[in-house]
mmCIF file of C-alpha atoms in Angstrom:
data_model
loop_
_atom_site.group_PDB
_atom_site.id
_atom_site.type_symbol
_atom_site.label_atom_id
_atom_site.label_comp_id
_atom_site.label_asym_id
_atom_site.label_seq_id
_atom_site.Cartn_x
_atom_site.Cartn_y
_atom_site.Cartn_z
ATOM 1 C CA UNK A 1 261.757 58.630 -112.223
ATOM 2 C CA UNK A 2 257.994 58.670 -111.639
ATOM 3 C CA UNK A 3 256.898 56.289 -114.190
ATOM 4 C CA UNK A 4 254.856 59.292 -116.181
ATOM 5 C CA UNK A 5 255.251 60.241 -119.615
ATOM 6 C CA UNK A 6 255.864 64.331 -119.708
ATOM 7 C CA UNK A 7 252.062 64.951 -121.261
ATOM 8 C CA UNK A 8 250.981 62.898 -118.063
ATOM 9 C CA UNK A 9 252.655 64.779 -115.502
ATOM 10 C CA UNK A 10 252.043 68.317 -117.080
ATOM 11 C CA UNK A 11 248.244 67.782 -117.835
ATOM 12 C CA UNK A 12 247.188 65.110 -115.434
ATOM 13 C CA UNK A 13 248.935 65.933 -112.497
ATOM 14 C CA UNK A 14 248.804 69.340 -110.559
ATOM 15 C CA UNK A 15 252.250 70.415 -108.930
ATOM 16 C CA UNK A 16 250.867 69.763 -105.244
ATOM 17 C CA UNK A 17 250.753 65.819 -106.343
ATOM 18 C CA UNK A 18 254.154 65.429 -107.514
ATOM 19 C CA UNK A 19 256.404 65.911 -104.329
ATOM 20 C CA UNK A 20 253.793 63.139 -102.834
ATOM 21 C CA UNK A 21 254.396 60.675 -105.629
ATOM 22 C CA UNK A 22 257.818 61.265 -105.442
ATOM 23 C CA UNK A 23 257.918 60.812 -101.524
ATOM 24 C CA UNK A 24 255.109 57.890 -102.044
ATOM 25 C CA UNK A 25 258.066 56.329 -104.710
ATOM 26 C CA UNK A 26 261.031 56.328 -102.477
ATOM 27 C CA UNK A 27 259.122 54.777 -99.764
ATOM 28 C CA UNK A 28 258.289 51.588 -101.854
ATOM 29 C CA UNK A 29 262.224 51.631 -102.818
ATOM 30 C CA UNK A 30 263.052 51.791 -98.984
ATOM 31 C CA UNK A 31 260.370 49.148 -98.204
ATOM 32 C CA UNK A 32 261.945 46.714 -101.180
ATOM 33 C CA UNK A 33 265.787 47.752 -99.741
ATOM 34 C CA UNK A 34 264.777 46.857 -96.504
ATOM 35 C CA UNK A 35 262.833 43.483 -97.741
ATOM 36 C CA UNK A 36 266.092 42.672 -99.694
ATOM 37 C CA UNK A 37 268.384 43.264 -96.465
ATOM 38 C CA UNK A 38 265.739 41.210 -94.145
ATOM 39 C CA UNK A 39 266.843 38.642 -96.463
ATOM 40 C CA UNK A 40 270.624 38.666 -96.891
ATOM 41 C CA UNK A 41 271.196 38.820 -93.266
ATOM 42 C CA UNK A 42 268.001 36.098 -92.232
ATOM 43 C CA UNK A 43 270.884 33.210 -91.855
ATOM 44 C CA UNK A 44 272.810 35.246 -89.518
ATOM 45 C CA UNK A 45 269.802 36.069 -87.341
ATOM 46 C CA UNK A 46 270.192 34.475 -83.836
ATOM 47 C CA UNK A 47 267.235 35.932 -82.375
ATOM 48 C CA UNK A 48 264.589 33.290 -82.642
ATOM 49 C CA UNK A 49 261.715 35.966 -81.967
ATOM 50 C CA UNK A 50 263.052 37.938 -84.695
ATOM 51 C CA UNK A 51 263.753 35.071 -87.612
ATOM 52 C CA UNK A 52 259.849 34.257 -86.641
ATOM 53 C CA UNK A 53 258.725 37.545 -87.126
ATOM 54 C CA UNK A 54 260.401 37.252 -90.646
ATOM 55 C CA UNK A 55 258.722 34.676 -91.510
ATOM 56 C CA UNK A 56 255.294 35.334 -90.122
ATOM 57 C CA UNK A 57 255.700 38.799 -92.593
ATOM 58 C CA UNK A 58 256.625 37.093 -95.403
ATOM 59 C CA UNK A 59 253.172 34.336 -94.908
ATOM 60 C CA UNK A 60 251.192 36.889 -93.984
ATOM 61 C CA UNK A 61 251.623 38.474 -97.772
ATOM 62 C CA UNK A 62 251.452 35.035 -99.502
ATOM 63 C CA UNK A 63 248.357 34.518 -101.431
ATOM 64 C CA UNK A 64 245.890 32.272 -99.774
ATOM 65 C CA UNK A 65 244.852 28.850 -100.566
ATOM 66 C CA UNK A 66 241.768 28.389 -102.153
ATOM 67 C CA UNK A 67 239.350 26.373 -100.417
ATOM 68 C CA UNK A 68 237.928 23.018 -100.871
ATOM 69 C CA UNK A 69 235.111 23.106 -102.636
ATOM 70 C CA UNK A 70 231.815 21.693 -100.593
ATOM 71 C CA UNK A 71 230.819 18.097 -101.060
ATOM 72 C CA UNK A 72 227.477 17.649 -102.059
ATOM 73 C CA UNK A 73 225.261 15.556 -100.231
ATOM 74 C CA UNK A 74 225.657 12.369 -102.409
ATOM 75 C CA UNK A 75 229.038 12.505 -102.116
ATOM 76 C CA UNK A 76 229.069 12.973 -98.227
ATOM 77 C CA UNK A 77 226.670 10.033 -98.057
ATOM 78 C CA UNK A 78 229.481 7.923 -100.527
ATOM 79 C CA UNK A 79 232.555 9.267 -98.395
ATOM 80 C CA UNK A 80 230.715 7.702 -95.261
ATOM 81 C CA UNK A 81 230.033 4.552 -96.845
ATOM 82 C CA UNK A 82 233.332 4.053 -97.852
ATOM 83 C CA UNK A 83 234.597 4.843 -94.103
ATOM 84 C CA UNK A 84 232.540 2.583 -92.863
ATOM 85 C CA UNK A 85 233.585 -0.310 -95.296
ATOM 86 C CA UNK A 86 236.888 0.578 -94.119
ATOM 87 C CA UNK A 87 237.853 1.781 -97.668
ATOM 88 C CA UNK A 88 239.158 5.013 -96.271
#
């Protein structure tokens, strides 16, 4: 139920910490329950403010991009060039 192996939860753990991980565990299980109903029902949302908010949760999480690396100078300079030939 908590993930621990019996040595771990009767040598690393005092008795104070185990109603916390055990309140700390069913709150990730309500949070994925929740997720998982946010999703079954999304198609029959009408609400437009509330199918955005949806979505702008689930972005928010997604890992971000990474960014472009920096041109160096040279290949600024090229990049113009080539603009200016009309070559892009």
């Amino acid at each position: 139920m908590l993930d621990k192996t019996q040595y771990q939860i009767e040598n690393e753990y005092f008795f104070i910490d185990l109603p916390q991980l055990l309140l700390l565990k069913d709150q990730a299980r309500a949070s994925d329950v929740i997720a998982q109903l946010e999703i079954a029902s999304y198609p029959h949302i009408t609400d437009q403010k509330v199918r955005q908010e949806i979505i702008n949760r689930y972005i928010k999480v997604l890992p971000k991009a990474p960014e472009k690396p920096r041109a160096s100078a040279e290949d600024q300079y090229q990049a113009q060039l080539a603009r200016m030939k009309g070559g892009g």
